[in-house]
CSV table of C-alpha atoms in Angstrom, one decimal:
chain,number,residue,atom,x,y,z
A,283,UNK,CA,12.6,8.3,-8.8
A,284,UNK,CA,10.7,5.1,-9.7
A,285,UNK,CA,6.8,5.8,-10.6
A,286,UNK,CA,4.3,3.3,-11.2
A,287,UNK,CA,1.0,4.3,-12.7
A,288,UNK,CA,-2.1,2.3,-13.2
A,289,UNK,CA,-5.0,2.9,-15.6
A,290,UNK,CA,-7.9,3.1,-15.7
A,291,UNK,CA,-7.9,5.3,-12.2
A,292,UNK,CA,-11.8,4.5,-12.0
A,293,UNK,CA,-13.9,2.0,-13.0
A,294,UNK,CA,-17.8,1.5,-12.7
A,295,UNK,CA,-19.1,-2.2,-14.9
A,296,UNK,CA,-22.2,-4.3,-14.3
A,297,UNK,CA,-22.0,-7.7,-12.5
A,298,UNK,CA,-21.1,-10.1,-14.2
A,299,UNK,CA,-19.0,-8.0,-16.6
A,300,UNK,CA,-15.0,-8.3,-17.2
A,301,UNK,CA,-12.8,-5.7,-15.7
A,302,UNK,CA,-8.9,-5.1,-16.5
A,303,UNK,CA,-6.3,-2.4,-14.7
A,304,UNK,CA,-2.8,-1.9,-16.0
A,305,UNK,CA,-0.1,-1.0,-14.3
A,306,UNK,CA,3.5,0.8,-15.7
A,307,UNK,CA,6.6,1.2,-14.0
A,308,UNK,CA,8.9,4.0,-15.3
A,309,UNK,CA,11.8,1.4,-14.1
A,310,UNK,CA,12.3,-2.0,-14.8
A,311,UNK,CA,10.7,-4.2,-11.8
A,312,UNK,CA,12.6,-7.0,-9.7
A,313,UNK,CA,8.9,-8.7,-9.2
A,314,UNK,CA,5.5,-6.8,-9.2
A,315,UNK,CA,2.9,-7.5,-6.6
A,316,UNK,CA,-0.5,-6.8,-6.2
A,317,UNK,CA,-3.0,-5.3,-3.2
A,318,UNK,CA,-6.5,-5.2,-2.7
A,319,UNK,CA,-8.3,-2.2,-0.6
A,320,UNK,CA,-11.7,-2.2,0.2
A,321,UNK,CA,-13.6,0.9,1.0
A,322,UNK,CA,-12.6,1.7,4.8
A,323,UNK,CA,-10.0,-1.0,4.9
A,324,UNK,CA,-6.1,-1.6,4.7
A,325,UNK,CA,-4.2,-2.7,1.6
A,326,UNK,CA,-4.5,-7.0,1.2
A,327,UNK,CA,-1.7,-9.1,-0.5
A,328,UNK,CA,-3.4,-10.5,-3.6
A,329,UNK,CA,-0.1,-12.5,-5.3
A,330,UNK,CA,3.5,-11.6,-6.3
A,331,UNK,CA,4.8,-11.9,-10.2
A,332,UNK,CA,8.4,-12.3,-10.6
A,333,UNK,CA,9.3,-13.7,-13.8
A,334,UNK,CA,9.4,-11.9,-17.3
A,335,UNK,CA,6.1,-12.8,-19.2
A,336,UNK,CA,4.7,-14.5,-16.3
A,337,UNK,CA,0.8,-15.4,-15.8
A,338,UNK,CA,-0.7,-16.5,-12.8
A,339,UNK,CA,-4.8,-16.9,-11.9
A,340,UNK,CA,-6.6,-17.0,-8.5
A,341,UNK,CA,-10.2,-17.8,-9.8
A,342,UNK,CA,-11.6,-15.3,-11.7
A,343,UNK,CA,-8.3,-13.4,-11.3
A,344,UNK,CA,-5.9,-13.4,-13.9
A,345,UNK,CA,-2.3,-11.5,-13.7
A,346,UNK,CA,0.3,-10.9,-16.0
A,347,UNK,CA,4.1,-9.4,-15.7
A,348,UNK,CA,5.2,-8.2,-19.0
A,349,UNK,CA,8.1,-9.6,-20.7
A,350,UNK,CA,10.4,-6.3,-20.5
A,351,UNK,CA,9.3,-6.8,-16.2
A,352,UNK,CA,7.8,-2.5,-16.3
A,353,UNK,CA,4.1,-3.6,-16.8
A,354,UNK,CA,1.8,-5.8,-15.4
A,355,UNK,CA,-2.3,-6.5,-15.4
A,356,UNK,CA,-5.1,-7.3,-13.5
A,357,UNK,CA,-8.1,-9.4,-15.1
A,358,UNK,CA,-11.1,-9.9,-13.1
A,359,UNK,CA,-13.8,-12.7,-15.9
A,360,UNK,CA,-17.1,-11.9,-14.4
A,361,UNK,CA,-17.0,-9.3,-11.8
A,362,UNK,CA,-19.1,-9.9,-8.4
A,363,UNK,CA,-20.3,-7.0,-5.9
A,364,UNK,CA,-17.5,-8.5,-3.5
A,365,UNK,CA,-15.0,-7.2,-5.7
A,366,UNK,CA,-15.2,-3.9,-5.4
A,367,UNK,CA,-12.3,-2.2,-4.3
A,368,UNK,CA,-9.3,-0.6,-5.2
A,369,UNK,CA,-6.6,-2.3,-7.2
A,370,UNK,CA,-2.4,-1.6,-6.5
A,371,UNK,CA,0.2,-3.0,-8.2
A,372,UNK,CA,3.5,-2.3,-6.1
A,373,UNK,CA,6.8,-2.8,-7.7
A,374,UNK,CA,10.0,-4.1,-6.2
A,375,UNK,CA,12.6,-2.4,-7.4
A,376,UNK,CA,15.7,-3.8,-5.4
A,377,UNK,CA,14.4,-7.0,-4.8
A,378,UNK,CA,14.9,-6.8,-0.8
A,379,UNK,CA,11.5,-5.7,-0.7
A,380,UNK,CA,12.7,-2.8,1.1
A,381,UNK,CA,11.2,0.0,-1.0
A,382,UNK,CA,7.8,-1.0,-2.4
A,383,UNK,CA,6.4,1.9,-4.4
A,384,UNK,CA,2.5,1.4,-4.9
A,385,UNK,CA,0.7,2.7,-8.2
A,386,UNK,CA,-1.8,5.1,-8.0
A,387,UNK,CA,-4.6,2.4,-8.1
A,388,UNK,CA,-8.0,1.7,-9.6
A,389,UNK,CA,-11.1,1.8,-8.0
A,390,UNK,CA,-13.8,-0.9,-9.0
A,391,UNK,CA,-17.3,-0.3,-8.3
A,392,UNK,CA,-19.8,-3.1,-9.2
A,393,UNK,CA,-23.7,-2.8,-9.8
A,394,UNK,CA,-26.4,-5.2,-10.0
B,258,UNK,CA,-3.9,-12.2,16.8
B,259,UNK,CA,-3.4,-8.9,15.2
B,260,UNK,CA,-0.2,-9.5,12.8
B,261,UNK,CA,0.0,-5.6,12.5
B,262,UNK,CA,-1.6,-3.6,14.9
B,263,UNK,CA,-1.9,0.4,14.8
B,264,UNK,CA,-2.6,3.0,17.4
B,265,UNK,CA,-5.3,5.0,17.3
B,266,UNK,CA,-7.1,4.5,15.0
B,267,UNK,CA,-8.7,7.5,14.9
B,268,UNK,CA,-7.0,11.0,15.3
B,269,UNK,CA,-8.1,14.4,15.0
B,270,UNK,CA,-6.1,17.3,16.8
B,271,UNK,CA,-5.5,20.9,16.3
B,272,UNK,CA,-3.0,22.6,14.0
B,273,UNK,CA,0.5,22.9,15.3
B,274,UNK,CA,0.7,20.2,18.0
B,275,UNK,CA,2.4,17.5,18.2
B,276,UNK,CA,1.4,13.8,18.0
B,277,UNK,CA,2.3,10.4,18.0
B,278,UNK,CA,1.5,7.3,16.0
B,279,UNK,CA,2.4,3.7,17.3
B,280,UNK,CA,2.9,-0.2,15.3
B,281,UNK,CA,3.9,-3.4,16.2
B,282,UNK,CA,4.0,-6.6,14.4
B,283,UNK,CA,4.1,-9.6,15.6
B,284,UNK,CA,5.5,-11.5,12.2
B,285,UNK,CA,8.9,-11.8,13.3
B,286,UNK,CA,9.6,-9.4,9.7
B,287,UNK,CA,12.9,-7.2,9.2
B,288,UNK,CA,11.5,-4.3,7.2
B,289,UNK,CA,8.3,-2.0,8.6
B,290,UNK,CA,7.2,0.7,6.8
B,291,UNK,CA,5.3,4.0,7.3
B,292,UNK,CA,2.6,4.5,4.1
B,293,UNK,CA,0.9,7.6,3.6
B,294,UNK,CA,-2.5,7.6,1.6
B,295,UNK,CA,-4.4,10.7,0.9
B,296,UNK,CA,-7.9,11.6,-0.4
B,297,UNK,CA,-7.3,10.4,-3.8
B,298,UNK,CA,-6.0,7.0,-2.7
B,299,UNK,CA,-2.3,7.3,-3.5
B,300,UNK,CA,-0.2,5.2,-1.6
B,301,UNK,CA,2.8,6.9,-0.8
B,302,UNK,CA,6.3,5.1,0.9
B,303,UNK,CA,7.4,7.2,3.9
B,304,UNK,CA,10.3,5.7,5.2
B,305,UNK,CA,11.2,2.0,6.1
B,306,UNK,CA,13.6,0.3,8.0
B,307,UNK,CA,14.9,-3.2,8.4
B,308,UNK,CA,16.2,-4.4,11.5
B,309,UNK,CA,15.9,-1.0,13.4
B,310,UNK,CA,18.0,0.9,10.7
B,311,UNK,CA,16.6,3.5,8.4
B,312,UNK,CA,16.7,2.6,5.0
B,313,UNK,CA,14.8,4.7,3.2
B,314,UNK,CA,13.3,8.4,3.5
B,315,UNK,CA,11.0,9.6,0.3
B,316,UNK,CA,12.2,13.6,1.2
B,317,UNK,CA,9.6,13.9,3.9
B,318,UNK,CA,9.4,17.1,6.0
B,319,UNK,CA,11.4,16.7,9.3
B,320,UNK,CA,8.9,17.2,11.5
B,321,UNK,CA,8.0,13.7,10.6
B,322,UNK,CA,10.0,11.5,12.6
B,323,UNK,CA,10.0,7.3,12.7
B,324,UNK,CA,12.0,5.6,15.5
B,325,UNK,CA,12.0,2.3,16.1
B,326,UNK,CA,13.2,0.9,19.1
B,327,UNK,CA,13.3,-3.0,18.1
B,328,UNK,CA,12.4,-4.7,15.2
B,329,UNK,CA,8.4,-5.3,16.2
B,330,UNK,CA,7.8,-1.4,16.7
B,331,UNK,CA,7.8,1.4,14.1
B,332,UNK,CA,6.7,4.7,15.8
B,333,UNK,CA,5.5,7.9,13.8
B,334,UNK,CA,5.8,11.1,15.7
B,335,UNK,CA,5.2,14.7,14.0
B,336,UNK,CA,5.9,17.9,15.1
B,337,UNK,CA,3.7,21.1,14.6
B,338,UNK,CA,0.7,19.4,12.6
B,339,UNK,CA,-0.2,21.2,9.1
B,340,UNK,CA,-3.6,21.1,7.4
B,341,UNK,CA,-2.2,19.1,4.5
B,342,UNK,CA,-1.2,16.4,6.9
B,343,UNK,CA,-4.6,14.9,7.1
B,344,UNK,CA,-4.0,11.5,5.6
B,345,UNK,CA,-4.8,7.5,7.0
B,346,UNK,CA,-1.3,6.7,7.7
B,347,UNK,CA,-0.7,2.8,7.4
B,348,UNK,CA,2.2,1.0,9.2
B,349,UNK,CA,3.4,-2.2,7.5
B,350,UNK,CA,6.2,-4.8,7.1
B,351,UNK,CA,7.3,-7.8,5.5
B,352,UNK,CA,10.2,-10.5,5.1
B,353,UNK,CA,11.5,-9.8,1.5
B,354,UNK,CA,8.1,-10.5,0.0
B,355,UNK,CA,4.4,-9.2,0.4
B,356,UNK,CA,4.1,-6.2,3.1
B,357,UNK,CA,1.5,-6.5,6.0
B,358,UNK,CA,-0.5,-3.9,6.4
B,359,UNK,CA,-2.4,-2.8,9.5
B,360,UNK,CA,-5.7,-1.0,9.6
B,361,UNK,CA,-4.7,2.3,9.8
B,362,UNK,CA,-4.8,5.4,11.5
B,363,UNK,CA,-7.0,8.4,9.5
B,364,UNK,CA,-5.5,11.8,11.2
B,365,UNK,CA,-7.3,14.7,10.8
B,366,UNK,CA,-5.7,18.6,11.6
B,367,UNK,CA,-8.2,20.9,11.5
């Protein structure tokens, strides 16, 4: 079946520092999406990729889908405490949305 | 307005029974899901369905049952609780694009 893993699975920076997760699909993906969990809470929509080579930015967020559509990145410029969480990429395989399979995550943890 | 709502939130109950977990949404979506996240974070895909009908089962034991008895409810029951059944369990859905999740319910068998 389908597996999507995601490097690093732990990550501990400075504020202020950069911080980048990658995600790999064993499949190629339909569109790739991305969640953010904080500690205690549920999985939050972050944005959805769905072209090959496509780059899209929320802020200090930066994503990427790879041009083959089985890997994808997260790039947080300049961490702040409030982004400490844990990072999924999910990937669509059928394109129905119907079977989103989540990666195994990265957790962010920011210090002042 | 709770898009997703879970109950309970919290459950903690003795090996072997049996117990019941309940969602709604009120997003008007197809598809709702049953997630499974353990203590290393994974997210796992339990089943989901879209319009009532099962559509997928990731090989889950079958003392793990979903029904859904309209398209705004997805109900989890399981039968004879096991230790390594101690999870948060999140419901979810969503209308061909991102899923909804609600807050979660953390079961724990002991």
């Amino acid at each position: 079946g389908q597996q999507v893993m995601q490097i690093p699975q732990y990550q501990h920076v400075q504020e202020g520092e950069d911080f980048t997760t990658y995600c790999n699909s064993s499949t190629t993906l339909s569109n790739i999406q991305w969640y953010k969990q904080r500690p205690g809470g549920h999985p939050v929509f972050l944005i959805q990729l769905v072209k090959s080579g496509e780059v899209k930015k929320q802020k200090r967020l930066t994503f990427q889908f790879g041009e083959a559509k089985k890997n994808s990145s997260l790039h947080i410029t300049a961490t702040q405490t409030t982004d400490v969480g844990t990072y999924f990429c999910a990937g669509d395989g059928t394109g129905t949305a119907s079977k989103l399979t989540f990666g195994t995550g990265t957790r962010l943890q920011v210090t002042l | 307005d709770t898009a997703v709502s879970q109950t309970p939130k919290y459950l903690v109950t003795q090996m072997g029974n049996d117990k019941s977990i309940k969602c709604e949404q009120n997003l008007g979506h197809d598809t709702m899901y049953w997630y499974k996240q353990d203590s290393k974070k994974f997210l796992k895909i339990m089943f989901s369905y879209n319009n009532k009908e099962l559509i997928i089962n990731e090989t889950v034991p079958n003392r793990f049952s979903p029904k859904s008895p309209d398209k705004a409810h997805l109900n989890l029951h399981i039968n004879s609780l096991e230790l390594g059944d101690s999870a948060v369990y999140f419901c979810a859905s969503s209308q061909q694009r991102e899923a909804f999740f609600g807050q979660g319910t953390r079961l724990t068998v002991v």
